[in-house]
Amino acid sequence: MSSSTERVKIGWYLTYLKQVKGIYSLSLLMVLLSVVSLIGVTYVQRSLIDTVFLNKQYGEFGGILALFGVLVVIYISSWVAKDMLLERTWTGLKILLREAFMERLYRMPTKQYKNQRIGDLSSRMKQLLDSTDFFVGPLPNGIESLLSMLILTVLIGKESIWLLASITILSVIYTGLHKHFARQNGSITKQIREAQSAVAVQIEEGIAATREVVAFHNHNWEAKKIRYSFTSLFQAVMKQAKLKNRQIFCTDPFRWGTILLVLIIGGENVLRGEMSIGHFVVIYLLTNQLTDAFQGGFQLLSSLSEAKVTIERAGSIMQMDFVDEGVGSIRGGIQQITFQDVYFRYRESTGEVLSGFTLDIPVGSKVALVGLSGCGKSTTAQLLSGLYAPDSGGIFINQQPLQAYRWSEWTSKMSFVMQEPYLFPDTIQTNIKLGRDVPDEELHEACEISQLSQVIGKLPDGYNTLVGERGITLSGGERQRLVVARAILQNPEVLILDEATSALDMETERRIMQQLDKRRKGKTTIVIAHRLSTIQNSDLIVIMEKGKVHEMGSHADLLEKSLIYQELMNRNEVP
């Protein structure tokens, strides 16, 4: 992999680091101050030993002790300030990355999103947020180590050029070993991250499918899948642990060899009278600090390889193509909705679902889309909602392409109610409001129209009843009523109902549609439903066949002229 390719893979991360660069730079300044003050503390000890204790210049004791105290205060203060600043950086960076990741998911093309696994996305997001630990731990510590290496190398060289040469030779070997192990660690880290994602996927999907697993007695099969993914993760983790043990076994002798070298050379010089005890103590302490600095620097290399893998994995999402958003706004309300020669297929390997679909939807009326299964009804609804974009042709709102408008502009004027709605594990009220601040009167009215008030009245906690994960405590019909209430509360200009009441009995569905017709008189409602009672009073019924408009008209007109509509009516259902 070339260095330019690597920069592309992780370069996007710098965009978010730049947004916290001010406070981060200040924290690194505190790192520099702590390094310098710590080395100063070491040198003061030399003066204390040689000047006060050996040469018995006790009058210097007060000044040396005061300087020692000042340096200690500076060191502690800079260390505390550094930690506080890094904590703020860490929190700010996490917030930026979390918001950016979710924004990417919201703007990801639906075709791509449907090929993603929720557990894998959750794992990638967690790993992305965990990558911020590198910038508040290993990176500052590594920079501290590099600064220490630079300063200490100069200081030790001034004290003993032979000692510096010996340490340098050992350090070069030490560096080579760590680079060798860092490359291997990066490869293993990638395996661990992928295994962690696989485990997250299995756990998330296993929990979501609990009812199906129990119903079909597939406990052993599910346990086997989870056991397999955990085994893969365990093997990768153990592989990394063995690598790190080999690294310690190979590199630690050089570290302790350096310290032993100082003791031998320094001790011999002290015995010959060529070096004072204070001088020897300082050399020993500086060498200890230098070996620690080398250790920290090489730990930085290892941590960098791990962070790079994590950032690259998240980058596959963060750098993915997203839906281009227009900048236009819809002024004066929606006056025209037109499908013009629209072609669409879900995958290249499949046939076209819509092929030359053209339709002017009368604004302010109720329009029904009917036809045999697979004719493209739901696809038409999803294209109009903006979940998908046509492969060719276009959808026009007020004579402008739908993609020319801001996404938020269109969704604020449109509601799309699907057959299988998603509910958050919260209260009924929260799931209806979705963060909107609406009066209780409007909430109750929406529930009356959707026939949900009958259900709520029987619950002990009423609107504050928790619906469970994905609304599991409610029946299919109750979930559909709740989402219809959600759409009514939004009161959109365009309401799309795609089998939105299919789980309800005919009488309840009839009452809901009657109330909706009254409430939405003069507004555009697009309905896809199986039952004739749902669509026969529509202002316009569009019969679709093979991805095109086959016929259209009122219920009476089609009943008289359309053989397909007559066949559907004879079945007493409208697919």
XYZ file of C-alpha atoms in Angstrom:
575
model
C 0.000 0.000 0.000
C 1.499 3.362 -1.000
C 1.870 6.233 1.412
C -0.398 8.404 -0.737
C -3.126 5.748 -0.523
C -2.716 5.604 3.252
C -3.078 9.385 3.465
C -6.333 9.148 1.516
C -7.625 6.449 3.845
C -6.958 8.368 7.065
C -6.782 11.942 5.771
C -10.509 12.511 6.356
C -9.851 12.200 10.105
C -7.716 15.358 10.047
C -10.819 17.396 9.188
C -12.205 16.706 12.655
C -8.862 17.026 14.439
C -8.498 20.528 12.992
C -11.726 21.544 14.716
C -10.141 20.885 18.135
C -6.609 21.957 17.193
C -6.588 25.038 19.460
C -7.172 23.279 22.748
C -5.158 20.265 21.564
C -2.134 22.453 20.770
C -2.378 23.997 24.233
C -2.366 20.529 25.802
C 0.777 19.622 23.821
C 2.406 22.817 25.093
C 1.712 21.553 28.604
C 3.409 18.285 27.589
C 6.556 20.210 26.601
C 6.499 22.142 29.873
C 6.193 18.932 31.900
C 9.137 17.340 30.032
C 11.429 20.317 30.595
C 10.468 20.698 34.261
C 11.020 16.972 34.937
C 14.520 17.111 33.438
C 15.134 20.247 35.501
C 14.147 18.345 38.653
C 16.731 15.686 37.743
C 19.522 18.255 37.344
C 18.690 19.948 40.628
C 19.384 16.623 42.349
C 22.971 16.762 41.022
C 23.527 20.160 42.621
C 21.951 18.948 45.844
C 24.291 15.929 46.064
C 27.554 17.534 44.874
C 27.185 21.042 46.276
C 25.382 20.473 49.569
C 26.096 16.892 50.664
C 29.618 16.309 49.253
C 31.117 19.818 49.250
C 29.172 20.783 52.399
C 28.070 24.171 51.065
C 25.030 24.215 53.293
C 24.281 27.847 52.544
C 23.182 26.809 49.055
C 20.646 24.338 50.430
C 17.760 26.822 50.705
C 18.112 28.142 47.166
C 18.471 24.670 45.648
C 15.473 23.411 47.622
C 13.379 26.405 46.496
C 14.301 25.790 42.851
C 13.467 22.116 43.316
C 10.054 23.055 44.749
C 9.281 25.489 41.907
C 10.141 22.882 39.259
C 8.017 20.257 41.014
C 5.053 22.671 41.146
C 5.495 23.488 37.443
C 5.686 19.786 36.589
C 2.572 18.855 38.572
C 0.590 21.891 37.340
C 1.462 21.286 33.687
C 0.606 17.582 34.060
C -2.792 18.320 35.588
C -3.532 21.048 33.012
C -2.528 18.678 30.206
C -4.941 15.997 31.430
C -7.818 18.481 31.726
C -7.206 19.897 28.241
C -6.890 16.436 26.708
C -10.153 15.386 28.373
C -11.921 18.340 26.739
C -10.293 17.486 23.406
C -11.351 13.849 23.743
C -14.971 14.760 24.509
C -15.183 17.333 21.709
C -13.651 14.986 19.143
C -16.013 12.171 20.112
C -19.037 14.439 19.682
C -17.818 15.592 16.251
C -17.159 12.048 15.041
C -20.435 10.675 16.400
C -22.446 13.407 14.667
C -20.477 13.013 11.437
C -20.902 9.227 11.403
C -24.657 9.462 11.940
C -24.928 12.180 9.291
C -23.167 9.857 6.859
C -25.627 7.077 7.656
C -28.587 9.416 7.119
C -27.208 10.498 3.737
C -26.036 7.060 2.620
C -27.852 5.869 -0.503
C -30.556 3.419 0.519
C -29.228 0.842 -1.956
C -25.922 0.797 -0.066
C -27.475 1.035 3.388
C -29.628 -2.045 2.804
C -26.462 -4.058 2.154
C -25.017 -3.089 5.560
C -25.486 -5.106 8.750
C -26.609 -3.109 11.789
C -24.206 -4.894 14.131
C -21.282 -4.126 11.812
C -22.219 -0.438 11.603
C -22.555 -0.241 15.395
C -19.162 -1.894 15.811
C -17.505 0.472 13.336
C -18.981 3.476 15.111
C -17.785 2.209 18.506
C -14.315 1.554 17.116
C -14.273 5.016 15.538
C -15.131 6.654 18.860
C -12.567 4.471 20.629
C -9.925 5.746 18.189
C -10.075 9.109 19.972
C -8.311 7.442 22.904
C -5.148 7.413 20.773
C -5.110 11.207 20.583
C -5.450 11.725 24.331
C -3.237 8.842 25.486
C -0.620 7.230 23.239
C -0.078 10.268 20.969
C 0.579 12.897 23.699
C 2.620 10.349 25.632
C 4.527 9.518 22.456
C 5.184 13.194 21.747
C 6.367 13.553 25.333
C 8.696 10.602 24.781
C 10.053 12.034 21.514
C 10.715 15.414 23.134
C 12.399 13.681 26.045
C 14.538 11.613 23.657
C 15.658 14.743 21.820
C 16.550 16.703 24.948
C 18.044 13.768 26.849
C 20.191 12.689 23.897
C 21.782 16.144 23.812
C 22.292 16.218 27.588
C 23.770 12.711 27.802
C 26.046 13.507 24.838
C 27.411 16.506 26.720
C 28.081 14.343 29.776
C 29.670 11.339 27.984
C 30.068 10.942 24.238
C 31.048 7.270 24.619
C 27.980 6.538 26.663
C 25.804 8.283 24.067
C 27.386 6.243 21.257
C 26.753 2.986 23.138
C 23.149 3.934 23.890
C 22.590 4.967 20.256
C 23.772 1.598 18.918
C 21.484 -0.271 21.293
C 18.605 2.093 20.464
C 18.961 1.521 16.714
C 18.610 -2.233 17.261
C 15.729 -1.545 19.666
C 14.022 0.637 17.038
C 14.370 -1.978 14.306
C 12.808 -4.648 16.484
C 9.858 -2.436 17.411
C 9.182 -1.455 13.785
C 9.205 -5.141 12.867
C 6.698 -5.967 15.592
C 4.573 -2.857 14.850
C 3.966 -4.036 11.262
C 2.829 -7.435 12.463
C 0.687 -5.837 15.163
C -1.126 -3.705 12.582
C -2.088 -6.789 10.571
C -3.322 -8.639 13.669
C -5.220 -5.556 14.873
C -7.146 -5.539 11.583
C -8.102 -9.179 12.187
C -9.246 -8.315 15.725
C -11.367 -5.365 14.563
C -13.041 -7.499 11.900
C -13.634 -10.288 14.423
C -15.102 -7.780 16.898
C -17.513 -6.591 14.211
C -18.499 -10.183 13.446
C -19.205 -10.825 17.132
C -21.240 -7.608 17.378
C -23.269 -8.630 14.321
C -23.993 -12.101 15.717
C -25.016 -10.768 19.130
C -27.225 -7.999 17.716
C -28.910 -10.291 15.211
C -29.211 -13.088 17.775
C -31.017 -10.808 20.218
C -33.256 -9.364 17.486
C -34.208 -12.864 16.324
C -34.909 -14.285 19.800
C -38.577 -15.016 19.075
C -37.777 -16.755 15.783
C -34.993 -18.813 17.379
C -37.334 -19.956 20.164
C -40.255 -20.572 17.803
C -38.202 -22.776 15.458
C -36.091 -24.398 18.197
C -32.842 -23.179 16.678
C -30.977 -22.539 19.947
C -28.076 -24.822 19.045
C -27.694 -23.303 15.589
C -27.636 -19.757 16.991
C -25.233 -20.739 19.784
C -22.933 -22.369 17.232
C -22.770 -19.178 15.154
C -21.958 -17.027 18.193
C -19.423 -19.570 19.456
C -17.694 -19.572 16.073
C -17.418 -15.771 15.957
C -16.126 -15.638 19.544
C -13.565 -18.343 18.740
C -12.253 -16.298 15.810
C -11.959 -13.232 18.052
C -10.265 -15.222 20.817
C -7.722 -16.644 18.386
C -6.884 -13.185 17.028
C -6.543 -11.712 20.537
C -4.293 -14.579 21.639
C -2.222 -14.126 18.499
C -1.682 -10.472 19.429
C -0.873 -11.383 23.048
C 1.778 -13.871 21.882
C 3.240 -11.246 19.563
C 3.505 -8.720 22.389
C 5.133 -11.331 24.630
C 7.722 -12.025 21.907
C 8.236 -8.286 21.568
C 8.933 -7.921 25.291
C 11.242 -10.953 25.236
C 13.256 -9.511 22.324
C 13.341 -5.813 23.291
C 13.567 -5.683 27.078
C 17.160 -7.057 27.191
C 18.285 -3.995 25.213
C 16.511 -1.685 27.636
C 18.063 -3.270 30.717
C 21.367 -3.632 28.866
C 21.439 0.146 28.442
C 20.913 0.697 32.165
C 23.558 -1.928 32.990
C 25.963 -0.169 30.619
C 25.488 3.100 32.505
C 26.112 1.393 35.830
C 29.340 -0.197 34.539
C 30.784 2.842 32.755
C 29.540 5.383 35.287
C 30.572 3.298 38.275
C 34.068 2.828 36.857
C 34.421 6.581 36.288
C 33.307 7.293 39.871
C 35.874 4.820 41.242
C 38.597 6.480 39.161
C 37.559 9.886 40.427
C 36.662 11.077 36.935
C 32.988 11.573 37.804
C 31.265 12.890 40.920
C 28.537 10.910 42.640
C 26.012 13.637 41.812
C 27.118 13.531 38.192
C 26.724 9.733 38.172
C 23.247 9.927 39.741
C 22.134 12.439 37.119
C 23.532 10.300 34.265
C 21.773 7.254 35.674
C 18.445 9.098 36.056
C 18.718 10.663 32.588
C 19.453 7.266 31.040
C 16.457 5.783 32.822
C 14.316 8.588 31.453
C 15.799 8.069 27.984
C 15.036 4.339 27.950
C 11.507 5.114 29.154
C 11.264 7.690 26.365
C 12.379 5.106 23.806
C 9.816 2.681 25.202
C 7.109 5.355 24.940
C 8.159 6.237 21.398
C 7.968 2.655 20.253
C 4.676 2.168 22.048
C 3.483 5.112 19.953
C 4.383 3.170 16.788
C 2.400 0.169 17.980
C -0.602 2.287 19.010
C -0.414 4.201 15.739
C -0.717 0.990 13.723
C -3.780 -0.023 15.758
C -5.412 3.424 15.486
C -4.710 3.523 11.739
C -6.546 0.226 11.209
C -9.553 1.489 13.196
C -9.663 4.811 11.338
C -9.414 3.053 7.967
C -12.311 0.718 8.846
C -14.503 3.649 9.854
C -13.280 5.509 6.776
C -15.022 2.968 4.556
C -18.260 4.509 5.855
C -17.093 8.109 6.269
C -15.724 8.251 2.699
C -18.632 6.404 1.095
C -20.585 8.228 -1.595
C -23.618 9.938 -0.133
C -26.797 11.359 -1.545
C -26.211 14.828 -2.952
C -28.505 17.325 -1.321
C -29.970 20.230 -3.188
C -30.140 23.786 -1.910
C -33.584 24.822 -3.100
C -36.667 25.457 -1.007
C -40.328 24.853 -1.828
C -42.023 28.237 -1.826
C -45.776 28.587 -1.882
C -46.455 24.954 -1.117
C -46.504 21.942 -3.403
C -48.303 22.745 -6.652
C -47.197 19.881 -8.896
C -45.905 16.300 -8.527
C -44.749 14.583 -11.716
C -43.011 11.310 -12.576
C -41.421 11.647 -15.988
C -40.173 8.544 -17.845
C -38.717 7.003 -14.672
C -36.588 3.862 -14.870
C -35.357 2.081 -11.760
C -33.884 -1.227 -10.616
C -32.662 -2.183 -7.131
C -29.575 -4.063 -8.323
C -27.716 -4.383 -11.599
C -28.360 -8.117 -11.544
C -32.143 -7.709 -11.377
C -34.661 -6.520 -13.906
C -36.195 -3.067 -14.001
C -38.976 -2.473 -11.489
C -40.071 0.758 -13.158
C -39.611 1.179 -16.901
C -40.790 4.447 -18.381
C -43.156 5.275 -15.509
C -44.897 8.607 -16.161
C -47.622 10.121 -13.991
C -48.965 13.522 -12.968
C -50.325 13.257 -9.438
C -53.226 15.669 -8.868
C -52.202 17.840 -5.933
C -54.795 18.087 -3.169
C -56.463 14.782 -3.991
C -56.412 11.171 -2.850
C -54.552 8.914 -5.286
C -54.379 5.118 -5.099
C -51.735 2.927 -6.733
C -52.952 -0.600 -7.510
C -51.813 -3.571 -9.526
C -50.487 -7.087 -9.278
C -47.596 -7.856 -6.931
C -44.239 -6.713 -8.298
C -45.653 -4.033 -10.579
C -43.721 -1.252 -8.787
C -46.259 0.342 -6.422
C -44.057 0.425 -3.319
C -41.035 1.356 -5.421
C -42.922 4.383 -6.717
C -43.707 5.423 -3.144
C -40.091 4.983 -2.050
C -38.820 7.039 -4.972
C -41.238 9.850 -4.162
C -40.227 9.760 -0.504
C -36.597 10.271 -1.536
C -35.311 6.968 -0.161
C -34.140 6.059 -3.660
C -33.279 8.080 -6.750
C -34.337 7.091 -10.285
C -31.726 5.469 -12.522
C -33.009 7.662 -15.330
C -35.896 10.021 -15.869
C -36.964 12.239 -13.014
C -39.412 13.185 -10.299
C -40.406 16.834 -10.394
C -41.919 18.976 -7.665
C -43.200 22.333 -8.900
C -41.323 21.661 -12.178
C -37.998 21.263 -10.339
C -36.175 17.923 -9.846
C -36.778 16.470 -6.401
C -32.995 16.271 -5.859
C -32.746 20.054 -6.312
C -34.436 20.663 -2.956
C -32.900 20.385 0.468
C -33.644 17.005 2.011
C -35.039 18.642 5.153
C -37.248 20.873 3.015
C -38.916 17.914 1.295
C -39.261 15.698 4.376
C -40.875 18.544 6.320
C -43.706 18.534 3.767
C -44.005 14.764 3.281
C -44.686 11.756 5.513
C -44.134 8.163 4.455
C -45.882 5.447 6.488
C -44.636 1.937 5.698
C -46.133 -1.462 6.376
C -43.511 -2.403 8.983
C -42.774 0.746 10.981
C -39.845 1.164 13.357
C -40.585 2.135 16.954
C -38.029 3.326 19.482
C -37.792 1.569 22.872
C -39.521 4.469 24.603
C -43.020 5.589 25.521
C -45.997 5.759 23.178
C -46.013 9.544 23.475
C -42.329 9.850 22.560
C -42.769 7.571 19.554
C -45.641 9.689 18.264
C -44.077 13.097 18.858
C -40.514 12.196 17.765
C -39.107 15.248 19.508
C -41.747 17.683 18.268
C -43.214 20.077 20.820
C -46.960 19.774 20.254
C -49.938 20.515 22.517
C -51.645 17.574 24.194
C -54.870 18.419 22.363
C -53.250 17.791 18.967
C -51.666 14.582 20.245
C -55.015 13.276 21.473
C -56.734 14.274 18.222
C -54.154 12.381 16.146
C -54.683 9.302 18.301
C -58.449 9.589 17.913
C -58.155 9.698 14.125
C -55.782 6.702 14.035
C -58.001 4.767 16.478
C -55.011 4.489 18.831
C -56.827 6.176 21.713
C -58.853 2.971 22.193
C -55.626 1.069 22.832
C -54.070 3.747 25.044
C -57.200 3.931 27.207
C -56.746 0.289 28.218
C -53.101 0.709 29.257
C -52.344 1.459 32.945
C -49.654 4.037 32.045
C -51.532 5.471 29.072
C -49.317 7.601 26.835
C -46.333 6.870 29.098
C -46.463 3.132 28.380
C -43.104 1.755 27.207
C -43.412 -0.063 23.878
C -40.206 -2.121 24.196
C -37.505 -2.769 21.619
C -38.928 -2.080 18.127
C -42.401 -1.837 19.733
C -42.451 -5.518 20.653
C -45.095 -5.048 23.388
C -47.618 -3.829 20.794
C -49.389 -5.888 18.162
C -48.782 -5.291 14.463
C -52.023 -3.337 14.124
C -51.269 -1.216 17.193
C -47.839 -0.330 15.822
C -49.406 0.719 12.534
C -51.970 2.899 14.303
C -49.202 4.576 16.288
C -47.234 5.454 13.158
C -50.362 6.750 11.419
C -50.894 9.020 14.443
C -47.275 10.162 14.065
C -47.922 11.127 10.435
C -51.216 12.877 11.269
C -49.447 14.926 13.922
C -46.946 16.133 11.329
C -49.882 17.156 9.094
C -47.819 17.020 5.874
C -48.783 18.365 2.485
C -48.104 14.914 1.006
C -48.938 11.717 2.905
C -47.848 8.351 1.482
C -49.490 5.245 2.964
C -47.788 2.057 1.767
C -49.844 -0.822 3.197
C -49.971 1.331 6.327
C -53.119 -0.341 7.694
C -52.667 -3.880 6.375
C -52.495 -5.421 9.882
C -55.833 -3.913 10.942
C -59.266 -5.462 10.688
C -61.536 -4.060 7.988
C -63.776 -2.079 10.333
C -60.889 -0.321 12.107
C -59.221 0.405 8.771
C -62.493 1.841 7.408
C -62.867 4.202 10.387
C -59.261 5.385 10.104
C -59.559 6.091 6.377
C -62.841 7.962 6.872
C -61.235 10.172 9.518
C -58.158 10.690 7.357
C -60.265 11.701 4.361
C -62.001 14.374 6.463
C -58.771 15.579 8.061
C -56.826 15.729 4.807
C -59.418 17.254 2.516
C -57.538 19.459 0.046
C -54.194 17.753 0.710
C -52.377 15.083 -1.281
C -52.694 11.514 -0.017
C -51.159 8.586 -1.901
C -52.430 5.155 -0.856
C -51.185 1.652 -1.585
C -53.454 -1.006 -0.094
C -54.914 -4.446 -0.683
C -58.507 -3.806 0.332
C -61.023 -2.212 -2.015
C -62.587 -0.347 0.875
C -59.326 1.521 1.325
C -58.976 2.836 -2.206
C -62.348 2.803 -3.971
C -63.273 6.328 -2.832
C -59.987 7.755 -4.161
C -60.142 10.697 -6.546
C -57.796 8.861 -8.888
C -56.931 5.160 -9.039
C -53.775 4.312 -11.013
C -53.401 0.731 -12.237
C -49.760 -0.244 -12.690
C -48.443 -3.109 -14.787
C -44.803 -4.070 -15.442
C -43.483 -0.816 -14.032
C -45.736 1.467 -16.076
C -49.096 3.174 -15.823
C -51.579 0.842 -17.494
C -54.874 2.610 -16.790
C -56.219 5.262 -14.484
C -59.561 6.725 -13.484
C -62.156 6.729 -10.740
C -63.497 3.575 -9.127
C -66.667 3.720 -11.234
C -64.803 4.328 -14.503
C -62.329 1.509 -13.956
C -65.026 -0.884 -12.808
C -66.741 -0.310 -16.121
C -63.721 -0.281 -18.478
C -60.770 -2.076 -16.879
C -60.531 -5.864 -16.995
C -57.585 -5.844 -14.568
C -59.532 -3.759 -12.070
C -62.565 -6.017 -12.436
C -60.364 -9.038 -11.757
C -58.920 -7.393 -8.662
C -62.394 -6.523 -7.461
C -63.596 -10.059 -7.988
C -60.781 -11.205 -5.723
C -62.032 -8.611 -3.235
C -58.468 -7.364 -2.766
C -56.185 -4.906 -4.422
C -52.563 -6.106 -4.233
